Amino acid sequence: MIDNWGAAAGRTVRAAVRNQPAPVTYGLIALCCVAFLLSPASGLNPAYGTGDRLLAAQSDYFARWGVIPSQLLTGSPRAALTTVTALFVHGSWLHLLGNMLFLYVFGAMVEERMGHLQFALFYLFSGCVALLGYAIAYAGSEQTLVGASGAISAVLGAFLYLFPRARVTSLFPFLFFLPLRFPAWVVLPFWAALQWAAARQGSRGPGVAYLAHLVGFSVGFLYAWMRYGGKRGAPRASAHGQRRETGELE
């Protein structure tokens, strides 16, 4: 089971974020990339061999570090730890790159707003809650759940509350990949609605972890609402002394 993004409102192309360091965001991206490159999932580590041997190593790797809902709910300390380790495990190159793109685009600004330590704790806590919510919904499942999508969905939820007017450039497949710019309050709720629709269609059994996305997104938005109230991102002067909206994405 790969905690992938599935259907989305579009793909953000590039972000014009503030010239502020985001060590937690970039550190998380680096950890995920290094973990993937060293793992059997990348297919690049010769220690895992090839063919059937590689497939067996991948299966063992996901089972060891990913969340298995039926085991998580037994209360085992080792199973509980997988809600953290699974956030750094990805099942394929596409899975990794898609997640890291979203984290890179949206994470830096949320980290700047929250602060480094608070953002790190928020990311880990929200990711664990998202995985736990999915495990509760599919309590009898033996399929392994891996990926940072639940935590990144929480970042999107917080971003929506903190920077609702940020302009997001997205590519829409049904519009021939025409790049269009919309405020975050249009794009991100639309993305969440697609996740909800996909989760309902998959109600007969686990598939892509759309429910984990919804749980993470809700946790992120509610946390930002409770923590910051009306104190959203405020306009700040640019390097040239001109005012601009925080959260300007393009």
Coordinates of C-alpha atoms in Angstrom, one line a residue:
M1 CA 0.0 0.0 0.0
I2 CA 1.5 3.4 -1.0
D3 CA 0.2 6.5 0.6
N4 CA 0.2 8.4 -2.7
W5 CA -1.5 11.7 -3.8
G6 CA -3.8 10.2 -6.4
A7 CA -6.1 12.7 -8.1
A8 CA -5.2 16.3 -7.4
A9 CA -6.3 19.7 -8.4
G10 CA -3.1 20.2 -10.4
R11 CA 0.6 20.3 -10.0
T12 CA 2.3 23.4 -8.6
V13 CA 5.1 24.3 -11.0
R14 CA 7.3 26.7 -9.0
A15 CA 7.1 28.6 -5.7
A16 CA 8.4 32.2 -5.1
V17 CA 8.9 31.8 -1.4
R18 CA 10.5 34.3 1.0
N19 CA 14.3 34.4 1.2
Q20 CA 14.2 32.8 4.6
P21 CA 15.9 29.5 5.5
A22 CA 13.7 26.4 6.0
P23 CA 16.0 23.9 7.5
V24 CA 13.3 21.5 8.7
T25 CA 11.5 21.4 5.3
Y26 CA 14.8 20.8 3.4
G27 CA 16.0 18.4 6.1
L28 CA 12.8 16.3 5.8
I29 CA 13.2 16.3 2.0
A30 CA 16.9 15.2 2.4
L31 CA 16.0 12.4 4.8
C32 CA 13.3 11.0 2.6
C33 CA 15.5 11.1 -0.4
V34 CA 18.5 9.4 1.4
A35 CA 16.2 6.8 2.9
F36 CA 14.7 6.0 -0.5
L37 CA 18.1 5.8 -2.3
L38 CA 19.5 3.4 0.3
S39 CA 16.4 1.3 0.4
P40 CA 15.5 -1.6 -1.9
A41 CA 12.6 0.5 -3.3
S42 CA 14.9 2.6 -5.4
G43 CA 16.5 -0.4 -7.1
L44 CA 19.9 1.3 -6.9
N45 CA 21.4 -0.4 -3.9
P46 CA 23.3 -3.5 -5.1
A47 CA 23.2 -5.0 -1.7
Y48 CA 19.6 -6.0 -2.3
G49 CA 20.3 -7.8 -5.6
T50 CA 17.9 -8.0 -8.5
G51 CA 14.9 -9.9 -9.7
D52 CA 13.0 -12.0 -7.1
R53 CA 15.6 -11.3 -4.4
L54 CA 15.0 -7.5 -4.9
L55 CA 11.2 -8.0 -4.8
A56 CA 11.5 -10.0 -1.5
A57 CA 13.7 -7.3 0.0
Q58 CA 11.2 -4.6 -0.9
S59 CA 8.3 -6.5 0.6
D60 CA 10.3 -7.1 3.8
Y61 CA 11.4 -3.4 3.9
F62 CA 7.8 -2.1 3.6
A63 CA 6.5 -4.6 6.2
R64 CA 9.2 -3.6 8.7
W65 CA 9.0 0.1 8.4
G66 CA 5.5 0.8 7.1
V67 CA 2.2 0.8 9.0
I68 CA 0.1 -2.4 9.0
P69 CA -3.3 -1.4 10.3
S70 CA -4.2 -4.8 11.9
Q71 CA -0.9 -4.7 13.8
L72 CA -0.9 -1.1 14.8
L73 CA -4.2 -1.4 16.7
T74 CA -2.8 -4.2 18.9
G75 CA -0.9 -1.7 20.9
S76 CA 2.5 -3.1 20.1
P77 CA 5.3 -0.4 20.8
R78 CA 7.1 -1.5 17.7
A79 CA 3.9 -1.2 15.6
A80 CA 3.3 2.3 17.1
L81 CA 6.8 3.4 16.0
T82 CA 5.9 2.6 12.4
T83 CA 3.6 5.7 12.3
V84 CA 6.8 7.7 12.4
T85 CA 9.1 5.5 10.3
A86 CA 6.5 5.2 7.5
L87 CA 6.7 8.9 6.9
F88 CA 10.2 8.5 5.5
V89 CA 9.5 5.4 3.4
H90 CA 8.3 5.7 -0.2
G91 CA 7.4 3.0 -2.7
S92 CA 8.6 4.4 -6.0
W93 CA 10.4 7.2 -7.6
L94 CA 7.1 8.8 -8.7
H95 CA 5.8 8.5 -5.1
L96 CA 8.9 10.2 -3.7
L97 CA 9.2 13.0 -6.2
G98 CA 5.5 13.9 -6.0
N99 CA 5.5 14.1 -2.2
M100 CA 8.8 16.0 -2.1
L101 CA 7.5 18.5 -4.7
F102 CA 4.5 19.4 -2.6
L103 CA 6.6 19.6 0.6
Y104 CA 9.1 21.9 -1.1
V105 CA 6.5 24.2 -2.5
F106 CA 4.3 24.5 0.6
G107 CA 6.5 23.5 3.5
A108 CA 8.9 26.4 3.6
M109 CA 6.3 29.1 4.1
V110 CA 4.4 27.1 6.8
E111 CA 7.7 26.5 8.6
E112 CA 8.6 30.2 8.5
R113 CA 5.2 31.1 9.9
M114 CA 5.2 28.4 12.7
G115 CA 8.9 28.4 13.5
H116 CA 11.3 25.5 13.0
L117 CA 10.7 23.4 16.1
Q118 CA 7.0 23.8 16.1
F119 CA 6.8 22.9 12.4
A120 CA 8.9 19.8 12.9
L121 CA 6.6 18.6 15.8
F122 CA 3.5 19.6 13.8
Y123 CA 4.7 17.6 10.7
L124 CA 5.4 14.4 12.7
F125 CA 2.3 14.6 14.9
S126 CA 0.0 15.3 12.0
G127 CA 1.6 12.5 9.9
C128 CA 1.1 10.0 12.7
V129 CA -2.5 11.0 13.2
A130 CA -3.2 10.7 9.5
L131 CA -1.8 7.2 9.4
L132 CA -3.6 6.2 12.6
G133 CA -6.9 7.5 11.2
Y134 CA -6.5 5.4 8.1
A135 CA -5.6 2.3 10.3
I136 CA -8.7 2.7 12.4
A137 CA -10.9 2.9 9.3
Y138 CA -9.3 -0.2 7.9
A139 CA -8.6 -2.0 11.1
G140 CA -8.5 -5.5 9.6
S141 CA -6.1 -4.7 6.7
E142 CA -2.8 -6.5 6.4
Q143 CA -1.6 -4.2 3.6
T144 CA 1.3 -2.0 4.4
L145 CA 0.9 1.8 4.3
V146 CA 4.0 4.0 3.6
G147 CA 4.6 7.6 2.6
A148 CA 4.7 11.2 3.8
S149 CA 1.4 12.2 2.1
G150 CA -0.6 12.4 5.4
A151 CA 1.9 14.8 6.9
I152 CA 2.2 16.8 3.7
S153 CA -1.6 17.0 3.5
A154 CA -1.5 18.6 7.0
V155 CA 1.0 21.1 5.7
L156 CA -1.5 21.9 2.9
G157 CA -4.3 22.3 5.4
A158 CA -2.2 24.7 7.5
F159 CA -1.1 26.6 4.4
L160 CA -4.8 27.0 3.4
Y161 CA -5.6 28.7 6.7
L162 CA -2.5 30.8 7.0
F163 CA -2.2 31.9 3.3
P164 CA -5.6 31.6 1.7
R165 CA -4.9 34.3 -0.9
A166 CA -1.6 32.9 -2.1
R167 CA -1.6 32.4 -5.9
V168 CA -1.0 28.8 -7.0
T169 CA -0.1 28.0 -10.5
S170 CA -1.4 24.5 -11.5
L171 CA -1.5 22.3 -14.5
F172 CA -5.0 20.8 -15.1
P173 CA -5.0 17.6 -17.2
F174 CA -8.6 18.0 -18.3
L175 CA -7.7 21.5 -19.7
F176 CA -4.8 20.1 -21.8
F177 CA -2.3 21.0 -19.0
L178 CA -2.9 24.7 -19.4
P179 CA -1.2 26.5 -16.5
L180 CA -3.7 28.6 -14.6
R181 CA -3.2 30.7 -11.4
F182 CA -5.8 30.5 -8.6
P183 CA -5.7 31.5 -4.9
A184 CA -5.0 28.7 -2.4
W185 CA -8.6 28.9 -1.1
V186 CA -9.8 27.7 -4.5
V187 CA -7.1 25.1 -5.4
L188 CA -6.7 23.3 -2.0
P189 CA -10.3 22.8 -1.1
F190 CA -10.9 21.5 -4.6
W191 CA -8.0 19.1 -4.1
A192 CA -9.5 18.0 -0.7
A193 CA -12.9 17.4 -2.4
L194 CA -11.2 15.2 -5.0
Q195 CA -9.7 13.2 -2.1
W196 CA -13.0 12.9 -0.5
A197 CA -14.7 11.6 -3.7
A198 CA -11.9 9.1 -4.3
A199 CA -12.1 7.9 -0.7
R200 CA -15.8 7.2 -1.0
Q201 CA -15.3 5.3 -4.2
G202 CA -12.7 3.2 -2.5
S203 CA -14.9 2.3 0.5
R204 CA -15.0 -1.4 -0.4
G205 CA -11.4 -1.8 0.6
P206 CA -8.0 -0.1 0.9
G207 CA -6.4 1.4 -2.2
V208 CA -4.5 4.7 -2.4
A209 CA -4.7 6.2 1.1
Y210 CA -7.1 9.1 0.3
L211 CA -8.5 8.9 3.8
A212 CA -5.1 9.6 5.2
H213 CA -4.9 12.7 3.0
L214 CA -8.2 13.9 4.3
V215 CA -7.3 13.2 8.0
G216 CA -4.0 15.0 7.6
F217 CA -5.5 18.0 5.7
S218 CA -8.2 18.4 8.4
V219 CA -5.7 18.1 11.3
G220 CA -3.4 20.7 9.6
F221 CA -6.2 23.2 9.0
L222 CA -7.7 22.8 12.5
Y223 CA -4.3 23.2 14.2
A224 CA -3.6 26.4 12.3
W225 CA -7.0 27.7 13.1
M226 CA -6.7 26.9 16.8
R227 CA -3.1 28.0 17.1
Y228 CA -3.2 31.2 15.1
G229 CA -6.8 32.4 15.1
G230 CA -6.9 35.5 13.0
K231 CA -3.1 35.9 12.9
R232 CA -2.6 34.7 9.4
G233 CA 0.5 35.6 7.2
A234 CA 0.7 39.3 6.8
P235 CA 2.1 41.3 3.8
R236 CA 5.8 42.0 4.1
A237 CA 8.1 44.3 2.2
S238 CA 10.2 42.7 -0.5
A239 CA 13.9 43.3 -1.0
H240 CA 13.1 46.3 -3.1
G241 CA 10.9 47.9 -0.5
Q242 CA 7.7 47.1 -2.2
R243 CA 4.8 45.4 -0.5
R244 CA 3.7 41.9 -1.6
E245 CA 1.4 39.2 -0.4
T246 CA 3.0 36.5 1.7
G247 CA 2.4 33.1 0.1
E248 CA 2.8 34.3 -3.5
L249 CA 3.2 31.1 -5.5
E250 CA 3.6 30.7 -9.2

